[in-house]
Tab-separated table of C-alpha atoms and ligand atoms in Angstrom:
chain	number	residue	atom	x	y	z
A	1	UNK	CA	-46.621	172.708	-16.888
A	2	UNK	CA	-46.632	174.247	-13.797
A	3	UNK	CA	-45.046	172.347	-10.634
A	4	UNK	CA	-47.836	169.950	-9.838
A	5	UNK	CA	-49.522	169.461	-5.778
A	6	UNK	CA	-49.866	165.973	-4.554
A	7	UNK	CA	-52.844	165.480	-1.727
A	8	UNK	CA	-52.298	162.632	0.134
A	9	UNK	CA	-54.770	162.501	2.934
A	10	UNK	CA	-56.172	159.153	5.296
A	11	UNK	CA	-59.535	160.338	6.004
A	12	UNK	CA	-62.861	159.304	4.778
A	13	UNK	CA	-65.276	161.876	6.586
A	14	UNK	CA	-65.955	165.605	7.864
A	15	UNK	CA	-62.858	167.673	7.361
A	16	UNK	CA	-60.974	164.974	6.496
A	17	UNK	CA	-62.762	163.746	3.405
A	18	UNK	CA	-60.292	164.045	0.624
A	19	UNK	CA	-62.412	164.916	-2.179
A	20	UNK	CA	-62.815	168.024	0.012
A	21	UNK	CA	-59.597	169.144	-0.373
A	22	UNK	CA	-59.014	168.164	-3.785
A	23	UNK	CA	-62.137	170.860	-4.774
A	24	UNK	CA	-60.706	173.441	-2.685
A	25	UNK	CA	-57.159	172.957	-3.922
A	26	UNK	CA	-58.473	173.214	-6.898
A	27	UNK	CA	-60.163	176.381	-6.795
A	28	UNK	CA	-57.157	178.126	-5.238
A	29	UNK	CA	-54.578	177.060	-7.524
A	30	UNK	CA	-56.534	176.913	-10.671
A	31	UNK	CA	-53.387	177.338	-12.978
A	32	UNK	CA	-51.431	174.190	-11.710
A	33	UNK	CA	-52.592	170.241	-11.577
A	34	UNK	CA	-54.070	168.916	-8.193
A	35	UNK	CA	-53.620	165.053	-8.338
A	36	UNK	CA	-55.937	163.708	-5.170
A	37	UNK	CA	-53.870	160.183	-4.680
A	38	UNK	CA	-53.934	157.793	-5.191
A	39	UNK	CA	-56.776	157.701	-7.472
A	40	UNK	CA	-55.954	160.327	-10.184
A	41	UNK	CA	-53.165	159.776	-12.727
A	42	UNK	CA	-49.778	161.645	-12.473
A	43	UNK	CA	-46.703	161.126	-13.139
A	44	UNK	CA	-44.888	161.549	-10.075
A	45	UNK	CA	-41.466	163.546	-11.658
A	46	UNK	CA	-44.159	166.499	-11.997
A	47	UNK	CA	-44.955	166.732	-7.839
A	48	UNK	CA	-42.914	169.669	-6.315
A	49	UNK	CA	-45.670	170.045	-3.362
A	50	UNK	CA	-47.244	167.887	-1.460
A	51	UNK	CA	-50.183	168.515	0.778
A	52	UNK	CA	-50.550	165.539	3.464
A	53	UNK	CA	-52.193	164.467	6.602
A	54	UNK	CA	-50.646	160.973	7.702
A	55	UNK	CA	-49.829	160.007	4.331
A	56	UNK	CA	-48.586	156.193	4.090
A	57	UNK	CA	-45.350	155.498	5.523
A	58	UNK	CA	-42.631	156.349	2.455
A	59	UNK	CA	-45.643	157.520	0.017
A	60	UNK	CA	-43.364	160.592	-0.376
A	61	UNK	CA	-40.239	159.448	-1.377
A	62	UNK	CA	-42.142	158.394	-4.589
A	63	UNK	CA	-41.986	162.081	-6.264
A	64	UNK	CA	-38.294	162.477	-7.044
A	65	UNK	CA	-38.300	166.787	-7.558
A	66	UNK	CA	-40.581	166.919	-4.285
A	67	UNK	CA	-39.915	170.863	-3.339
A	68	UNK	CA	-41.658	171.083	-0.536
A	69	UNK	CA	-44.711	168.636	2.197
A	70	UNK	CA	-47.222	170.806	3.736
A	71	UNK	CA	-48.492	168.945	6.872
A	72	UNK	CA	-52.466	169.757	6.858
A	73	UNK	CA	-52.438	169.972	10.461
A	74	UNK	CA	-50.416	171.710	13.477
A	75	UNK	CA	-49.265	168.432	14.943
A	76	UNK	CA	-46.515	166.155	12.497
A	77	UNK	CA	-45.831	163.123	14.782
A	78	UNK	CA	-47.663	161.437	12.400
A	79	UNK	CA	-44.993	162.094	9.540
A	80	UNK	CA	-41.923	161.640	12.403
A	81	UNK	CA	-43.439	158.296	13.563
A	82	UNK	CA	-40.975	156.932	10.254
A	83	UNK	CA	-38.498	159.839	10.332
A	84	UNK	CA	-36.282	157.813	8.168
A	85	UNK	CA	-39.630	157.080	5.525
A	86	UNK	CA	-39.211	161.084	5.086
A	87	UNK	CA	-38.016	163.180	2.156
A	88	UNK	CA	-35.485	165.550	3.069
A	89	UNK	CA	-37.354	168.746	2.118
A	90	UNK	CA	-39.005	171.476	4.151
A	91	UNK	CA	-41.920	170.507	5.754
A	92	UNK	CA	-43.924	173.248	6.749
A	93	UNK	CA	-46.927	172.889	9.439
A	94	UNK	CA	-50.572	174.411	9.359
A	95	UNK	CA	-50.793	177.447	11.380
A	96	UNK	CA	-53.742	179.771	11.191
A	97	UNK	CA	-55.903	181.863	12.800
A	98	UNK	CA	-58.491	179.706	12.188
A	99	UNK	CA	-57.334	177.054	13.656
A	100	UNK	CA	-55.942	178.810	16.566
A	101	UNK	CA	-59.383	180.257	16.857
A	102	UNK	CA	-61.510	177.065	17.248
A	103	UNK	CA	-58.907	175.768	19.756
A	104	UNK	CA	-59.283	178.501	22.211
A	105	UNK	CA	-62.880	177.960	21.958
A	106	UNK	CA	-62.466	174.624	23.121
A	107	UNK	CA	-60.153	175.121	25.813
A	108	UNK	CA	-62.316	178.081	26.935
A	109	UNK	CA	-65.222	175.282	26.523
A	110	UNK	CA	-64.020	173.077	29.037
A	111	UNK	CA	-62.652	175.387	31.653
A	112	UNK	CA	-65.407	176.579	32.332
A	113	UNK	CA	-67.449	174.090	32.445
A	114	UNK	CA	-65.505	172.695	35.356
A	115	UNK	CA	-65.209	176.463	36.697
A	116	UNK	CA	-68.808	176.807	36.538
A	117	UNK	CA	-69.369	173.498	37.789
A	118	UNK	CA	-71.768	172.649	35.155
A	119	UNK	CA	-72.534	168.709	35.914
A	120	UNK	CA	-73.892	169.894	38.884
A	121	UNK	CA	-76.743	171.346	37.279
A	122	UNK	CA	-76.904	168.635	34.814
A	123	UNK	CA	-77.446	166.315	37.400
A	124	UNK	CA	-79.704	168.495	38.987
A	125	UNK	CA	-82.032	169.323	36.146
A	126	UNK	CA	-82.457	165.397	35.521
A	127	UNK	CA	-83.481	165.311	39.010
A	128	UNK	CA	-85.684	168.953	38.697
A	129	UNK	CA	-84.120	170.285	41.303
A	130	UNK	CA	-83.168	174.124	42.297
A	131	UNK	CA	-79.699	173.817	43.558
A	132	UNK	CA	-77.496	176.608	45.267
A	133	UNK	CA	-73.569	175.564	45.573
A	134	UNK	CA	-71.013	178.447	46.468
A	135	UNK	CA	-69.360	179.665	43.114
A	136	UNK	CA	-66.102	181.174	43.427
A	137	UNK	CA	-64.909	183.891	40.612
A	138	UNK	CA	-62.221	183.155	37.905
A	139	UNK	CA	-59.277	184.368	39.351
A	140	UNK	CA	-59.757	181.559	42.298
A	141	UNK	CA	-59.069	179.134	39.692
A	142	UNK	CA	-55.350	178.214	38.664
A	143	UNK	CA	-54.922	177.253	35.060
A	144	UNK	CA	-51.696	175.530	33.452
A	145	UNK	CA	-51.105	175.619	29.751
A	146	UNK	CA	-48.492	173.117	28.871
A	147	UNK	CA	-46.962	174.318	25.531
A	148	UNK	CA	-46.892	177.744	24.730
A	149	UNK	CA	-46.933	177.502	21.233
A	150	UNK	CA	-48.836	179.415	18.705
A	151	UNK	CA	-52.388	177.219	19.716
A	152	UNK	CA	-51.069	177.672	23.967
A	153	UNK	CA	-49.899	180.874	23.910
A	154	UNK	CA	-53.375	181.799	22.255
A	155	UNK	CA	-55.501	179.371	24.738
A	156	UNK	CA	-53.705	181.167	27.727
A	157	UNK	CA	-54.384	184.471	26.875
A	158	UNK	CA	-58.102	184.158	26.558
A	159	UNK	CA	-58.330	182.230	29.366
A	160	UNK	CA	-56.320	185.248	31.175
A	161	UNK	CA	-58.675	187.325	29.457
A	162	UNK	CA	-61.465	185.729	31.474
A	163	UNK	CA	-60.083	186.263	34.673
A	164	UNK	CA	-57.993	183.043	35.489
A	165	UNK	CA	-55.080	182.443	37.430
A	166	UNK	CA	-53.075	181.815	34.450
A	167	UNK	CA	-49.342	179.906	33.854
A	168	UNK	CA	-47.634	177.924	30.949
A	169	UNK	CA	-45.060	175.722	31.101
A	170	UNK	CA	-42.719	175.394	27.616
A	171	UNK	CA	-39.166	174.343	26.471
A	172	UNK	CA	-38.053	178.547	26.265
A	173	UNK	CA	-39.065	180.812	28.832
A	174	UNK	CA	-41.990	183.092	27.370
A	175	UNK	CA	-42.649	186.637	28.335
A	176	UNK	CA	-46.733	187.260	27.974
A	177	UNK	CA	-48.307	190.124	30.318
A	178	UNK	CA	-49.896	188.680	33.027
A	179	UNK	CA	-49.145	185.008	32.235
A	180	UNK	CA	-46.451	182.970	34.891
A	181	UNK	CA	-44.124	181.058	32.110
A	182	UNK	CA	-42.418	178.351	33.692
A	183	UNK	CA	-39.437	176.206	31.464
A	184	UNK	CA	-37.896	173.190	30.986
A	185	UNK	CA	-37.942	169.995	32.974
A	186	UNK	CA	-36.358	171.900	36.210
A	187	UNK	CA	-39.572	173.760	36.627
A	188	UNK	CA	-42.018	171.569	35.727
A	189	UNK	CA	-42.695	170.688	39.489
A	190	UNK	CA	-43.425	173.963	40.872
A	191	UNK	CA	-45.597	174.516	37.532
A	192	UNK	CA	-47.558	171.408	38.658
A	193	UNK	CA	-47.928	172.315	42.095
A	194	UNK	CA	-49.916	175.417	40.935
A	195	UNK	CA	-52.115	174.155	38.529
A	196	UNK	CA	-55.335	173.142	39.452
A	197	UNK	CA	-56.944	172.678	35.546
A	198	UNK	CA	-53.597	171.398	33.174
A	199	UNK	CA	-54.547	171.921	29.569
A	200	UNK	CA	-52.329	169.760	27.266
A	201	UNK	CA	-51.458	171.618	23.932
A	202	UNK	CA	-47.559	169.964	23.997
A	203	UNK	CA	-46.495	168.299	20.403
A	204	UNK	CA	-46.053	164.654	20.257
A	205	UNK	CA	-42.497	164.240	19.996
A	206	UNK	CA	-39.570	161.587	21.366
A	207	UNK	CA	-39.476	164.028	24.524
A	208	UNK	CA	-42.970	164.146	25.226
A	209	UNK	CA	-44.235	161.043	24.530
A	210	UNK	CA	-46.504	159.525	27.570
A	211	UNK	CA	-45.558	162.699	29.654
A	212	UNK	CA	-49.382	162.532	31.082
A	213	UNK	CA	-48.440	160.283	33.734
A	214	UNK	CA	-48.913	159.254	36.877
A	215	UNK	CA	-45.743	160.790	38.382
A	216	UNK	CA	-47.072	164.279	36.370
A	217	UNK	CA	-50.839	163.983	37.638
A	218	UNK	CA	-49.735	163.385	41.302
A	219	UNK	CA	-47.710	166.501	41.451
A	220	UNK	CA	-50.536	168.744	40.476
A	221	UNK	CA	-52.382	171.306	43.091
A	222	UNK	CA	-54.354	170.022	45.787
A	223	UNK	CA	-56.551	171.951	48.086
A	224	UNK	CA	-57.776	174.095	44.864
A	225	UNK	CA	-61.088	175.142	44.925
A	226	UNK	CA	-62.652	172.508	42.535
A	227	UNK	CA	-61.158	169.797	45.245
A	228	UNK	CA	-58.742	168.605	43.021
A	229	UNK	CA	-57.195	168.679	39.895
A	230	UNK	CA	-58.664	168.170	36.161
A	231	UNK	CA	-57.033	166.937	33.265
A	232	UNK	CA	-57.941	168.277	29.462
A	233	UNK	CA	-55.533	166.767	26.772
A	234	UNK	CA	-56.258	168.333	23.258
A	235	UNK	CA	-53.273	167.542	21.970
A	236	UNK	CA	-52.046	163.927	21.062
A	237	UNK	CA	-53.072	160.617	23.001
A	238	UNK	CA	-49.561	159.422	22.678
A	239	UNK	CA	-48.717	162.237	25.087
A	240	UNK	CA	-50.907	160.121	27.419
A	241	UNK	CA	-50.768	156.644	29.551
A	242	UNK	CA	-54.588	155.601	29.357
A	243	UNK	CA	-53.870	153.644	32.256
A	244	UNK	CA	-52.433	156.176	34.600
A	245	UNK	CA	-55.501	158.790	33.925
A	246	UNK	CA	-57.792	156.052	34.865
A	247	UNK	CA	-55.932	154.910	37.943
A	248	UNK	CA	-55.751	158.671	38.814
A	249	UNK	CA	-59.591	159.283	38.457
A	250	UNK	CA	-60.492	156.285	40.088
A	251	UNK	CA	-58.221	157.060	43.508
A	252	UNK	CA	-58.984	160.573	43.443
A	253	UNK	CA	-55.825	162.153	41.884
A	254	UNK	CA	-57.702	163.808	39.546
A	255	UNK	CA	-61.528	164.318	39.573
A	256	UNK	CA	-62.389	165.065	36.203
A	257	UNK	CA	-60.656	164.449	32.537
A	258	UNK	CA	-61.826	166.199	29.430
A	259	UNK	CA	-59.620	164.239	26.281
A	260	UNK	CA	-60.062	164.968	23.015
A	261	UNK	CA	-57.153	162.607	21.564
A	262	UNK	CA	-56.334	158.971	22.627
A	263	UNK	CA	-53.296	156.570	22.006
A	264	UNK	CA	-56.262	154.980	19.715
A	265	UNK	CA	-58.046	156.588	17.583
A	266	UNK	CA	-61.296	156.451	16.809
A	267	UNK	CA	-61.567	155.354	20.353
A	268	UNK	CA	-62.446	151.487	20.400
A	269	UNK	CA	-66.154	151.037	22.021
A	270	UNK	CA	-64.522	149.240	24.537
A	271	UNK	CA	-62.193	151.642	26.030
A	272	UNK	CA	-63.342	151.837	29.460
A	273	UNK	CA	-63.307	156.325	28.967
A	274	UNK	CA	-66.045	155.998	27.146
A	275	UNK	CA	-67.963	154.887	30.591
A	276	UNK	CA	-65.836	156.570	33.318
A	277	UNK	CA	-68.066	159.571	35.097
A	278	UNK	CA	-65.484	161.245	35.805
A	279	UNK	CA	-64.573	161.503	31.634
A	280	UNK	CA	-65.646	163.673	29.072
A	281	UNK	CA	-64.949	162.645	25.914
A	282	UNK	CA	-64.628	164.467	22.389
A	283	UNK	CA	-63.632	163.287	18.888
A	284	UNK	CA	-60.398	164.867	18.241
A	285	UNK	CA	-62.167	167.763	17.025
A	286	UNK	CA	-61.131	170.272	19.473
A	287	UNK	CA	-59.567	172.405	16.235
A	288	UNK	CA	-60.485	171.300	12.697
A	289	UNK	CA	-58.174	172.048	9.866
A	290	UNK	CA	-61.073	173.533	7.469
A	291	UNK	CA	-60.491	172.713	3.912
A	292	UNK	CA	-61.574	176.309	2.284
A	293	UNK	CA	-58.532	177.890	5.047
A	294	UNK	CA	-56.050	175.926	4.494
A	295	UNK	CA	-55.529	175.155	0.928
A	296	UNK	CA	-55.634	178.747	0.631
A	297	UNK	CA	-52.937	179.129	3.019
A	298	UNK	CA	-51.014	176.500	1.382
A	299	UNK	CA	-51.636	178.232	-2.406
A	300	UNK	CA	-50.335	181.739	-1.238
A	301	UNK	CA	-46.875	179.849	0.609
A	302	UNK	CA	-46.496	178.071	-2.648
A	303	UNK	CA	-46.805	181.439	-4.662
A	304	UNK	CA	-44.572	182.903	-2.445
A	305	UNK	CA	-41.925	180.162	-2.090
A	306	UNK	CA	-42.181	180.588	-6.244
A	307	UNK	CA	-41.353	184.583	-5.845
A	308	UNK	CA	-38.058	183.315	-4.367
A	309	UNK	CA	-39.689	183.857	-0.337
A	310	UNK	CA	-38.768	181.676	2.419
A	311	UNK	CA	-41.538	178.954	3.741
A	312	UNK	CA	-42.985	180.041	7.111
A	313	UNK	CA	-44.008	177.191	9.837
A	314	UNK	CA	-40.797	174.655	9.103
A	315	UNK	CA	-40.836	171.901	11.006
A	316	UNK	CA	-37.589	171.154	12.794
A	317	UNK	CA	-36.619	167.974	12.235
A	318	UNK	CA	-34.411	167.388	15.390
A	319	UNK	CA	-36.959	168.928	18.250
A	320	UNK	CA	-40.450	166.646	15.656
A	321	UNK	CA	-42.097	170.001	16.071
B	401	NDP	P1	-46.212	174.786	18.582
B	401	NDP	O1	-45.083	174.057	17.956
B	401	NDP	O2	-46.512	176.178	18.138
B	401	NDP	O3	-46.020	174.854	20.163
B	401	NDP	C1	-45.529	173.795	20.897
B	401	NDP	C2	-45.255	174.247	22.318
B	401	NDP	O4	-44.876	173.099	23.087
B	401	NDP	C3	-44.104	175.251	22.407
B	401	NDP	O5	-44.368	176.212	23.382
B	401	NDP	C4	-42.930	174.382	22.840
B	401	NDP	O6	-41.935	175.049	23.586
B	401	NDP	C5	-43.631	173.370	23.734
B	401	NDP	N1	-42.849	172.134	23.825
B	401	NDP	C6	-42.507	171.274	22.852
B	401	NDP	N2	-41.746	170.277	23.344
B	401	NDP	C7	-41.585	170.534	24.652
B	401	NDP	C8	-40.897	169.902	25.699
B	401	NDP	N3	-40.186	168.781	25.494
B	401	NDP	N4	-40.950	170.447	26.925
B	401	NDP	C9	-41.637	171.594	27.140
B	401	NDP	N5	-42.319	172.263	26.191
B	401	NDP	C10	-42.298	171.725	24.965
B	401	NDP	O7	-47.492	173.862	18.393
B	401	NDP	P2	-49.015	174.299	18.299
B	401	NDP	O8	-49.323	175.165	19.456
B	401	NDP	O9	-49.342	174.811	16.957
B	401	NDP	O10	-49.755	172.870	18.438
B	401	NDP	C11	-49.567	172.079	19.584
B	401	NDP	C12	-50.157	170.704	19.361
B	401	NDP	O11	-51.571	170.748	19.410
B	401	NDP	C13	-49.887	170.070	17.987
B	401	NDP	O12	-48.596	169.513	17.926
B	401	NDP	C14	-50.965	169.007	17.901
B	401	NDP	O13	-50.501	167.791	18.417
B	401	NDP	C15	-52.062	169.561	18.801
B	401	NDP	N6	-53.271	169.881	18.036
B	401	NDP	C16	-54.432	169.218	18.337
B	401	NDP	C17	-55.594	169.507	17.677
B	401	NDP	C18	-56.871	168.853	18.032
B	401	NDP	O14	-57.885	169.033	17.321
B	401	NDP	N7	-56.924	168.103	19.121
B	401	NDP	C19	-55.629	170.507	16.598
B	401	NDP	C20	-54.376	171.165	16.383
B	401	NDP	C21	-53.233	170.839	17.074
B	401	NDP	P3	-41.067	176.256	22.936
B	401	NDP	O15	-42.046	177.368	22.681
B	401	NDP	O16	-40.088	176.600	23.978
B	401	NDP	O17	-40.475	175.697	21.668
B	402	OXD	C1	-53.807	168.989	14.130
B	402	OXD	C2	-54.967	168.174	14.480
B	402	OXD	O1	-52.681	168.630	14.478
B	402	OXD	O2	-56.060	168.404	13.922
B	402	OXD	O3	-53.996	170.052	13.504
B	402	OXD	O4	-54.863	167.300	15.341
């Protein structure tokens, strides 16, 4: 028998239902067992793949000829929250145009909202009244991209493409026409300083965990022409203090936050976000791994890796990303 895929997957609905993936696996590796765990029977010397998103802690170290893990979605704190819980194989990360695609939309979403100050006439249509505020054009507006990666790089680029006043900050210095790239720790002040919307799109990793804090928020622009500065986070929560973003919204710091991700998730009906008017909230949803994509991405590396070629999107396991 051919090498047999494992899908581990904690999810119960939308793209993360794991009968979902189990059908599409199927259909695009028809020749090889799927095993959806841990329901179906296998025996688990006949995994060489497995295909995960946060898996139980040490599930993996079950399958003793494990090849290769192919994380289902562009972030893998999840798997380096136990880094000693992992197999030591290749673990390759989803990257596609797909999913690069729905995340600019998003970003491009939520800029613009703000840019076109669109709770404005929100407010005002609830009230049925004709408003007139100034508007400035895009290039007043100064966005930062934190993490240049293949989802930033993308996000900054259309957002250039738009007309904005466009920068990114990342670990290696990045050379994109018309984009400012600032690096490392030594520049992220002056980055700040110039950013009047920061977009989050940084991994979750020992070195960036609860970056979003105060000390960050204060040293973004002032005197930009939204009269402050506005947070969007579509990247991990555990990049965030919850705390901090509230305490910066409520004393004017920052006068708007758009998160998509929280250090809980789903977010408990308590949190106080869920409330805040100065908070818009989505469901970690700002790029979907789509079943029907991926698995098809993941059948051709596995075909490939099988023809002898080397894995593309390997996680490195000392930088988590
Ligand atoms: P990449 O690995 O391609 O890019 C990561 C970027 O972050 C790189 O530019 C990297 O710098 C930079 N970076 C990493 N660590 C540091 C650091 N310590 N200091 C400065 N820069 C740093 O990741 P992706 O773009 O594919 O994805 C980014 C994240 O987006 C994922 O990890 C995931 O958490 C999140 N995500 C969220 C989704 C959602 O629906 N909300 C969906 C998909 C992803 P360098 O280039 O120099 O290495
Ligand atoms: C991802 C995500 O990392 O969906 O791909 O959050």
């Amino acid at each position: 028998m051919n090498d047999a895929l494992a899908i581990l997957i904690s999810g119960s609905a939308g793209n993360w239902e794991p009968r979902r993936w189990k059908q599409q696996f199927a259909a695009a590796l028809p020749d090889r067992k799927v095993a959806l765990l841990p329901q179906d029977a296998v025996d688990p010397a006949d995994i060489a793949y497995a295909a995960v998103w946060k898996p139980p802690a040490g599930a993996l170290l079950a399958f003793p000829k494990l090849k290769v893990v192919f994380n289902l979605g562009a972030g893998v704190d999840a798997l380096f929250a136990k880094p000693e819980l992992l197999p030591k194989v290749p673990i390759v990360r989803a990257v596609s145009g797909d999913l690069t695609g729905r995340m600019g939309e998003y970003v491009l979403l939520h800029v613009l909202w703000y840019h076109r100050q669109q709770s404005l006439f929100d407010d005002a249509q609830k009230r049925r009244e004709w408003i007139a505020p100034d508007q400035w054009a895009a290039p007043a507006l100064r966005v930062g991209v934190m993490g240049l990666g293949t989802l930033g790089r993308d996000a900054a680029i259309k957002l250039k493409t738009v007309g904005f006043d466009v920068a990114g900050w990342s670990r290696s210095r990045k050379d994109i026409a018309g984009i400012r790239s600032f690096a490392g720790e030594s520049e992220l002040p002056d980055f700040l300083a110039r950013t009047d919307i920061l977009v989050v799109l940084v991994p979750l990793t020992k070195d960036t965990r609860g970056i979003v804090n105060r000390k960050l928020l204060s040293g973004l622009a002032r005197g930009g022409v939204l009269g402050g500065p506005v947070l969007i986070n579509a990247g991990r929560g555990g990049l965030q203090v919850e705390a901090d973003i509230l305490g910066a919204l409520d004393d004017g710091t920052l006068i708007g936050a758009t998160l998509d991700v929280f250090n809980t998730e789903p977010l408990p009906p308590n949190s106080a976000f869920w409330t805040h008017p100065k908070v818009r909230i989505t469901p970690h949803n700002a790029a979907d791994s789509d079943p029907a994509m991926l698995s098809r991405d993941v059948a051709e590396q596995i075909l490939a890796f099988e023809r002898g070629e080397p894995l593309r999107h390997v996680v490195n396991a000392g930088t988590e990303y």
